[in-house]
Amino acid sequence: MPDYHDDLRLAHVLADAADAVTMDRFKALDLKVETKPDMTPVSEADKAAEELIRGQLQRARPRDAILGEEYGVQGTGPRRWVIDPIDGTKNYVRGVPVWATLISLMEAGEGGFQPVVGVVSAPALGRRWWAAKGHGAFTGRSLTSASRLRVSRVSELSDASFAYSSLTGWEERGHLDGFLDLTREVWRTRAYGDFWPYMMVAEGSVDLCAEPELSLWDMAATAIVVTEAGGTFTGLDGRPGPHSGNAAASNGLLHEELLGYLNERH
Protein backbone atom coordinates (compact mmCIF):
# COMPACT_ATOMS: atom_id res chain seq x y z
CA MET A 1 0.00 0.00 0.00
CA PRO A 2 1.43 3.43 -0.92
CA ASP A 3 2.55 5.60 1.97
CA TYR A 4 1.08 9.07 1.56
CA HIS A 5 2.60 10.44 4.76
CA ASP A 6 4.82 12.99 2.99
CA ASP A 7 1.90 14.23 0.90
CA LEU A 8 -0.31 14.43 3.98
CA ARG A 9 2.35 16.36 5.87
CA LEU A 10 2.66 18.77 2.93
CA ALA A 11 -1.13 19.23 2.88
CA HIS A 12 -0.98 20.24 6.56
CA VAL A 13 1.76 22.76 5.80
CA LEU A 14 -0.39 24.18 2.98
CA ALA A 15 -3.41 24.35 5.29
CA ASP A 16 -1.38 26.15 7.96
CA ALA A 17 -0.32 28.78 5.42
CA ALA A 18 -3.88 29.19 4.11
CA ASP A 19 -5.27 29.49 7.65
CA ALA A 20 -2.93 32.39 8.34
CA VAL A 21 -4.17 34.25 5.24
CA THR A 22 -7.87 33.55 5.73
CA MET A 23 -7.96 34.31 9.45
CA ASP A 24 -6.06 37.55 8.91
CA ARG A 25 -8.88 38.82 6.65
CA PHE A 26 -11.84 37.17 8.44
CA LYS A 27 -14.26 39.89 9.63
CA ALA A 28 -12.02 42.60 8.13
CA LEU A 29 -14.07 45.75 7.55
CA ASP A 30 -12.25 46.43 4.27
CA LEU A 31 -12.54 42.90 2.84
CA LYS A 32 -13.02 43.11 -0.93
CA VAL A 33 -15.72 40.83 -2.37
CA GLU A 34 -16.55 40.31 -6.06
CA THR A 35 -19.33 38.38 -7.80
CA LYS A 36 -18.28 35.61 -10.19
CA PRO A 37 -20.16 34.88 -13.44
CA ASP A 38 -22.17 32.15 -11.68
CA MET A 39 -23.33 34.83 -9.22
CA THR A 40 -21.40 33.36 -6.28
CA PRO A 41 -19.10 35.58 -4.22
CA VAL A 42 -15.31 35.44 -4.18
CA SER A 43 -13.23 37.42 -1.70
CA GLU A 44 -9.67 38.65 -1.88
CA ALA A 45 -8.92 35.99 0.78
CA ASP A 46 -10.12 33.18 -1.54
CA LYS A 47 -7.72 34.35 -4.22
CA ALA A 48 -4.80 34.99 -1.87
CA ALA A 49 -5.14 31.57 -0.20
CA GLU A 50 -5.27 29.73 -3.52
CA GLU A 51 -2.32 31.69 -4.93
CA LEU A 52 -0.30 30.86 -1.82
CA ILE A 53 -1.14 27.14 -1.98
CA ARG A 54 -0.35 27.00 -5.70
CA GLY A 55 2.98 28.70 -5.18
CA GLN A 56 4.01 26.28 -2.45
CA LEU A 57 2.88 23.26 -4.50
CA GLN A 58 4.83 24.42 -7.54
CA ARG A 59 7.98 24.47 -5.41
CA ALA A 60 7.33 21.27 -3.45
CA ARG A 61 5.63 19.13 -6.13
CA PRO A 62 6.55 20.69 -9.51
CA ARG A 63 5.48 17.58 -11.47
CA ASP A 64 1.96 17.48 -10.01
CA ALA A 65 -1.06 19.15 -11.61
CA ILE A 66 -3.23 21.60 -9.67
CA LEU A 67 -6.97 22.23 -9.92
CA GLY A 68 -8.37 25.12 -7.91
CA GLU A 69 -11.74 26.81 -7.71
CA GLU A 70 -10.47 30.29 -8.49
CA TYR A 71 -7.73 29.67 -11.09
CA GLY A 72 -8.67 26.42 -12.83
CA VAL A 73 -6.38 23.57 -13.85
CA GLN A 74 -2.63 23.79 -14.36
CA GLY A 75 -0.38 20.94 -15.50
CA THR A 76 -1.05 17.30 -16.37
CA GLY A 77 -0.09 13.91 -15.06
CA PRO A 78 -1.29 11.11 -12.80
CA ARG A 79 -1.28 13.23 -9.62
CA ARG A 80 -3.50 16.28 -9.16
CA TRP A 81 -3.95 18.54 -6.15
CA VAL A 82 -7.50 19.86 -5.82
CA ILE A 83 -8.05 23.04 -3.82
CA ASP A 84 -11.03 24.99 -2.53
CA PRO A 85 -9.38 27.96 -0.80
CA ILE A 86 -12.54 28.87 1.15
CA ASP A 87 -15.45 26.44 1.14
CA GLY A 88 -18.27 28.54 2.54
CA THR A 89 -17.37 31.97 1.13
CA LYS A 90 -20.88 33.29 1.80
CA ASN A 91 -20.37 32.49 5.48
CA TYR A 92 -16.87 33.95 5.40
CA VAL A 93 -17.94 37.31 4.01
CA ARG A 94 -20.77 37.59 6.58
CA GLY A 95 -18.57 36.72 9.56
CA VAL A 96 -20.05 33.23 10.10
CA PRO A 97 -17.22 30.91 11.26
CA VAL A 98 -18.39 27.85 9.27
CA TRP A 99 -15.90 27.82 6.39
CA ALA A 100 -12.80 25.79 5.58
CA THR A 101 -9.89 25.35 3.24
CA LEU A 102 -10.14 22.02 1.41
CA ILE A 103 -6.97 20.40 0.06
CA SER A 104 -6.90 17.02 -1.64
CA LEU A 105 -4.44 14.98 -3.64
CA MET A 106 -6.03 12.81 -6.34
CA GLU A 107 -4.30 10.05 -8.29
CA ALA A 108 -5.26 8.52 -11.60
CA GLY A 109 -6.78 5.06 -11.22
CA GLU A 110 -9.67 2.90 -12.29
CA GLY A 111 -12.65 5.10 -13.00
CA GLY A 112 -10.56 8.26 -13.26
CA PHE A 113 -8.89 10.34 -10.57
CA GLN A 114 -9.58 9.29 -6.96
CA PRO A 115 -8.71 11.17 -3.77
CA VAL A 116 -5.84 9.66 -1.78
CA VAL A 117 -5.16 12.51 0.68
CA GLY A 118 -7.56 15.08 2.11
CA VAL A 119 -7.27 17.91 4.64
CA VAL A 120 -10.22 20.03 5.78
CA SER A 121 -9.10 22.99 7.88
CA ALA A 122 -11.65 25.25 9.61
CA PRO A 123 -9.55 27.71 11.61
CA ALA A 124 -12.43 29.92 12.78
CA LEU A 125 -13.95 26.81 14.39
CA GLY A 126 -10.55 25.68 15.68
CA ARG A 127 -10.99 22.34 13.90
CA ARG A 128 -9.11 20.26 11.34
CA TRP A 129 -9.82 16.84 9.84
CA TRP A 130 -7.68 14.72 7.52
CA ALA A 131 -7.25 11.32 5.92
CA ALA A 132 -4.94 9.32 3.66
CA LYS A 133 -5.98 6.29 1.64
CA GLY A 134 -5.65 3.11 3.63
CA HIS A 135 -4.45 4.93 6.74
CA GLY A 136 -7.68 6.11 8.37
CA ALA A 137 -9.20 9.51 9.15
CA PHE A 138 -8.29 11.78 12.04
CA THR A 139 -9.06 15.08 13.72
CA GLY A 140 -6.92 17.21 16.00
CA ARG A 141 -4.47 20.06 16.18
CA SER A 142 -1.67 18.32 14.29
CA LEU A 143 -0.51 15.00 12.86
CA THR A 144 1.02 14.11 16.22
CA SER A 145 -1.95 15.27 18.31
CA ALA A 146 -4.95 13.56 16.78
CA SER A 147 -7.83 11.19 17.42
CA ARG A 148 -9.19 8.60 15.01
CA LEU A 149 -12.52 9.28 13.31
CA ARG A 150 -15.24 6.64 13.08
CA VAL A 151 -18.76 6.93 11.71
CA SER A 152 -21.81 6.13 13.82
CA ARG A 153 -23.51 2.75 14.06
CA VAL A 154 -27.06 4.15 13.84
CA SER A 155 -29.02 1.73 11.65
CA GLU A 156 -32.57 3.10 11.75
CA LEU A 157 -33.71 6.28 10.01
CA SER A 158 -35.95 7.05 12.98
CA ASP A 159 -32.79 7.34 15.12
CA ALA A 160 -30.71 9.23 12.55
CA SER A 161 -29.54 12.85 12.38
CA PHE A 162 -29.64 14.30 8.84
CA ALA A 163 -27.73 17.44 7.82
CA TYR A 164 -28.10 19.53 4.67
CA SER A 165 -27.26 22.96 3.27
CA SER A 166 -30.48 24.46 1.92
CA LEU A 167 -33.87 23.60 0.41
CA THR A 168 -33.68 25.55 -2.85
CA GLY A 169 -31.32 23.20 -4.68
CA TRP A 170 -33.57 20.22 -4.02
CA GLU A 171 -36.56 22.18 -5.26
CA GLU A 172 -34.72 23.19 -8.45
CA ARG A 173 -33.84 19.54 -9.15
CA GLY A 174 -37.46 18.45 -8.63
CA HIS A 175 -36.52 16.35 -5.60
CA LEU A 176 -37.99 18.49 -2.83
CA ASP A 177 -40.80 16.04 -2.04
CA GLY A 178 -38.40 13.16 -1.49
CA PHE A 179 -36.13 15.40 0.56
CA LEU A 180 -39.02 16.49 2.78
CA ASP A 181 -40.20 12.89 3.15
CA LEU A 182 -36.74 12.01 4.44
CA THR A 183 -36.78 14.87 6.95
CA ARG A 184 -40.05 13.49 8.34
CA GLU A 185 -38.59 10.00 8.77
CA VAL A 186 -35.38 10.90 10.61
CA TRP A 187 -34.97 11.76 14.27
CA ARG A 188 -33.39 15.17 13.67
CA THR A 189 -32.43 17.61 10.90
CA ARG A 190 -30.00 20.51 10.95
CA ALA A 191 -28.77 22.77 8.15
CA TYR A 192 -25.09 23.12 9.07
CA GLY A 193 -24.03 23.49 5.45
CA ASP A 194 -20.91 23.24 3.30
CA PHE A 195 -18.05 20.96 4.47
CA TRP A 196 -19.19 20.59 8.08
CA PRO A 197 -21.91 17.92 7.76
CA TYR A 198 -19.46 15.57 6.03
CA MET A 199 -16.98 15.97 8.85
CA MET A 200 -19.76 15.30 11.35
CA VAL A 201 -20.65 12.11 9.48
CA ALA A 202 -16.97 11.11 9.68
CA GLU A 203 -16.82 11.72 13.41
CA GLY A 204 -20.16 10.04 14.10
CA SER A 205 -22.15 13.05 15.35
CA VAL A 206 -24.35 13.11 12.21
CA ASP A 207 -25.49 10.00 10.34
CA LEU A 208 -26.55 11.33 6.90
CA CYS A 209 -25.94 14.39 4.74
CA ALA A 210 -26.41 15.38 1.11
CA GLU A 211 -26.17 18.28 -1.32
CA PRO A 212 -27.78 18.51 -4.78
CA GLU A 213 -25.12 20.50 -6.64
CA LEU A 214 -21.38 20.57 -6.00
CA SER A 215 -18.03 20.84 -7.78
CA LEU A 216 -15.09 18.46 -7.50
CA TRP A 217 -13.15 20.85 -5.25
CA ASP A 218 -16.10 20.88 -2.82
CA MET A 219 -15.96 17.10 -2.43
CA ALA A 220 -12.49 15.61 -3.03
CA ALA A 221 -11.16 16.23 0.48
CA THR A 222 -14.43 15.51 2.29
CA ALA A 223 -14.97 12.27 0.36
CA ILE A 224 -11.78 10.60 1.54
CA VAL A 225 -12.27 11.73 5.13
CA VAL A 226 -15.75 10.17 5.18
CA THR A 227 -14.69 6.91 3.55
CA GLU A 228 -11.53 6.48 5.64
CA ALA A 229 -13.71 6.97 8.74
CA GLY A 230 -15.74 3.95 7.59
CA GLY A 231 -18.57 5.82 5.90
CA THR A 232 -19.96 5.89 2.37
CA PHE A 233 -19.62 8.85 -0.02
CA THR A 234 -21.36 8.77 -3.41
CA GLY A 235 -23.24 10.94 -5.84
CA LEU A 236 -27.02 10.85 -5.78
CA ASP A 237 -26.65 8.34 -8.62
CA GLY A 238 -24.83 5.99 -6.26
CA ARG A 239 -21.47 6.35 -7.99
CA PRO A 240 -18.69 6.17 -5.39
CA GLY A 241 -16.47 9.21 -4.89
CA PRO A 242 -16.68 12.92 -5.72
CA HIS A 243 -17.52 12.73 -9.43
CA SER A 244 -21.29 13.11 -9.79
CA GLY A 245 -21.78 16.86 -9.33
CA ASN A 246 -23.65 16.22 -6.09
CA ALA A 247 -23.08 14.23 -2.92
CA ALA A 248 -24.64 11.86 -0.43
CA ALA A 249 -22.67 10.75 2.61
CA SER A 250 -23.62 8.43 5.42
CA ASN A 251 -22.37 5.94 7.97
CA GLY A 252 -22.95 3.31 5.29
CA LEU A 253 -25.77 1.55 7.12
CA LEU A 254 -28.39 4.04 5.91
CA HIS A 255 -27.02 4.86 2.47
CA GLU A 256 -29.47 3.00 0.27
CA GLU A 257 -32.42 4.53 2.12
CA LEU A 258 -30.82 7.98 1.84
CA LEU A 259 -30.44 7.63 -1.94
CA GLY A 260 -33.95 6.25 -2.26
CA TYR A 261 -35.55 9.28 -0.68
CA LEU A 262 -33.36 11.85 -2.43
CA ASN A 263 -34.09 10.40 -5.86
CA GLU A 264 -37.85 10.48 -5.34
CA ARG A 265 -39.86 12.66 -7.71
CA HIS A 266 -43.51 13.63 -7.49
XYZ file of C-alpha atoms in Angstrom, residues 16-259:
244
model
C -1.379 26.152 7.957
C -0.323 28.777 5.418
C -3.881 29.187 4.109
C -5.271 29.490 7.652
C -2.926 32.393 8.343
C -4.172 34.246 5.243
C -7.874 33.553 5.727
C -7.959 34.315 9.450
C -6.060 37.555 8.907
C -8.878 38.820 6.654
C -11.841 37.171 8.437
C -14.260 39.892 9.630
C -12.016 42.597 8.133
C -14.069 45.745 7.547
C -12.247 46.434 4.266
C -12.535 42.903 2.840
C -13.024 43.111 -0.929
C -15.720 40.826 -2.370
C -16.551 40.310 -6.059
C -19.326 38.375 -7.798
C -18.275 35.608 -10.191
C -20.159 34.875 -13.440
C -22.169 32.149 -11.679
C -23.332 34.833 -9.216
C -21.398 33.361 -6.281
C -19.102 35.584 -4.218
C -15.308 35.437 -4.175
C -13.234 37.422 -1.703
C -9.665 38.648 -1.877
C -8.920 35.993 0.783
C -10.116 33.183 -1.542
C -7.720 34.351 -4.223
C -4.804 34.992 -1.866
C -5.141 31.572 -0.202
C -5.271 29.731 -3.523
C -2.319 31.688 -4.925
C -0.298 30.857 -1.817
C -1.136 27.139 -1.981
C -0.353 27.000 -5.701
C 2.981 28.704 -5.177
C 4.015 26.278 -2.451
C 2.883 23.264 -4.501
C 4.830 24.423 -7.541
C 7.980 24.470 -5.410
C 7.335 21.271 -3.446
C 5.626 19.133 -6.131
C 6.553 20.685 -9.510
C 5.481 17.581 -11.467
C 1.965 17.482 -10.008
C -1.056 19.146 -11.609
C -3.227 21.595 -9.665
C -6.974 22.227 -9.916
C -8.368 25.124 -7.905
C -11.743 26.806 -7.706
C -10.469 30.293 -8.489
C -7.735 29.674 -11.086
C -8.672 26.417 -12.825
C -6.377 23.571 -13.853
C -2.632 23.788 -14.361
C -0.382 20.938 -15.497
C -1.052 17.304 -16.365
C -0.086 13.913 -15.059
C -1.286 11.109 -12.797
C -1.280 13.234 -9.623
C -3.504 16.284 -9.164
C -3.945 18.539 -6.150
C -7.500 19.857 -5.820
C -8.053 23.042 -3.823
C -11.026 24.992 -2.535
C -9.377 27.965 -0.801
C -12.538 28.866 1.150
C -15.451 26.444 1.143
C -18.273 28.545 2.543
C -17.366 31.965 1.126
C -20.876 33.294 1.801
C -20.369 32.487 5.479
C -16.867 33.950 5.398
C -17.940 37.308 4.012
C -20.765 37.587 6.580
C -18.572 36.716 9.560
C -20.050 33.231 10.103
C -17.221 30.908 11.262
C -18.386 27.853 9.273
C -15.897 27.816 6.387
C -12.803 25.791 5.583
C -9.887 25.346 3.237
C -10.141 22.019 1.413
C -6.968 20.405 0.064
C -6.900 17.019 -1.638
C -4.442 14.979 -3.643
C -6.028 12.814 -6.336
C -4.298 10.053 -8.291
C -5.264 8.515 -11.602
C -6.778 5.062 -11.218
C -9.667 2.896 -12.286
C -12.655 5.102 -12.997
C -10.558 8.258 -13.257
C -8.889 10.345 -10.569
C -9.583 9.286 -6.965
C -8.713 11.166 -3.765
C -5.839 9.657 -1.777
C -5.164 12.508 0.684
C -7.559 15.084 2.110
C -7.272 17.910 4.645
C -10.215 20.034 5.777
C -9.099 22.992 7.880
C -11.649 25.246 9.607
C -9.552 27.711 11.606
C -12.430 29.917 12.776
C -13.948 26.809 14.388
C -10.551 25.683 15.681
C -10.988 22.336 13.900
C -9.110 20.263 11.339
C -9.822 16.837 9.845
C -7.685 14.721 7.518
C -7.248 11.321 5.918
C -4.940 9.316 3.659
C -5.983 6.293 1.637
C -5.654 3.110 3.630
C -4.446 4.932 6.739
C -7.684 6.113 8.366
C -9.196 9.509 9.147
C -8.288 11.776 12.042
C -9.063 15.078 13.724
C -6.925 17.208 15.995
C -4.469 20.056 16.177
C -1.669 18.318 14.289
C -0.508 15.001 12.858
C 1.024 14.112 16.225
C -1.951 15.265 18.311
C -4.953 13.558 16.780
C -7.830 11.189 17.422
C -9.190 8.602 15.010
C -12.525 9.283 13.310
C -15.239 6.642 13.080
C -18.764 6.934 11.708
C -21.814 6.130 13.825
C -23.512 2.751 14.060
C -27.062 4.149 13.841
C -29.015 1.731 11.650
C -32.574 3.096 11.747
C -33.711 6.279 10.008
C -35.949 7.046 12.978
C -32.787 7.343 15.121
C -30.713 9.232 12.552
C -29.538 12.850 12.377
C -29.636 14.302 8.837
C -27.735 17.439 7.819
C -28.105 19.525 4.673
C -27.256 22.964 3.272
C -30.484 24.456 1.915
C -33.869 23.604 0.411
C -33.679 25.552 -2.849
C -31.321 23.197 -4.678
C -33.565 20.219 -4.021
C -36.558 22.178 -5.262
C -34.723 23.188 -8.455
C -33.842 19.542 -9.150
C -37.457 18.453 -8.634
C -36.523 16.351 -5.604
C -37.995 18.488 -2.826
C -40.801 16.043 -2.036
C -38.404 13.157 -1.488
C -36.134 15.398 0.564
C -39.018 16.494 2.781
C -40.204 12.892 3.153
C -36.735 12.011 4.437
C -36.779 14.873 6.954
C -40.049 13.487 8.342
C -38.589 10.003 8.774
C -35.384 10.898 10.607
C -34.968 11.756 14.265
C -33.391 15.169 13.669
C -32.434 17.608 10.905
C -30.002 20.508 10.946
C -28.771 22.774 8.145
C -25.093 23.119 9.074
C -24.034 23.487 5.451
C -20.910 23.242 3.303
C -18.055 20.955 4.467
C -19.189 20.592 8.079
C -21.907 17.922 7.763
C -19.458 15.572 6.026
C -16.976 15.973 8.850
C -19.765 15.304 11.351
C -20.649 12.114 9.477
C -16.972 11.110 9.678
C -16.820 11.724 13.415
C -20.164 10.041 14.103
C -22.146 13.052 15.348
C -24.348 13.109 12.215
C -25.493 10.004 10.343
C -26.549 11.334 6.905
C -25.942 14.389 4.741
C -26.414 15.377 1.114
C -26.167 18.285 -1.322
C -27.778 18.508 -4.780
C -25.122 20.505 -6.636
C -21.379 20.574 -6.002
C -18.029 20.839 -7.782
C -15.092 18.460 -7.502
C -13.153 20.847 -5.248
C -16.096 20.879 -2.818
C -15.958 17.098 -2.435
C -12.494 15.615 -3.033
C -11.160 16.231 0.481
C -14.426 15.510 2.294
C -14.972 12.267 0.362
C -11.780 10.597 1.537
C -12.268 11.732 5.135
C -15.748 10.166 5.181
C -14.687 6.911 3.546
C -11.532 6.482 5.641
C -13.715 6.970 8.739
C -15.738 3.946 7.595
C -18.565 5.824 5.901
C -19.960 5.887 2.370
C -19.621 8.853 -0.024
C -21.357 8.772 -3.411
C -23.240 10.939 -5.841
C -27.024 10.845 -5.784
C -26.655 8.336 -8.623
C -24.831 5.986 -6.257
C -21.465 6.349 -7.995
C -18.687 6.174 -5.394
C -16.469 9.206 -4.892
C -16.683 12.923 -5.723
C -17.519 12.730 -9.431
C -21.288 13.111 -9.790
C -21.776 16.857 -9.334
C -23.647 16.222 -6.088
C -23.081 14.230 -2.920
C -24.644 11.857 -0.433
C -22.669 10.748 2.609
C -23.620 8.428 5.424
C -22.366 5.943 7.975
C -22.952 3.309 5.286
C -25.772 1.548 7.120
C -28.392 4.042 5.913
C -27.017 4.863 2.475
C -29.473 2.998 0.274
C -32.415 4.528 2.124
C -30.825 7.982 1.836
C -30.439 7.632 -1.938
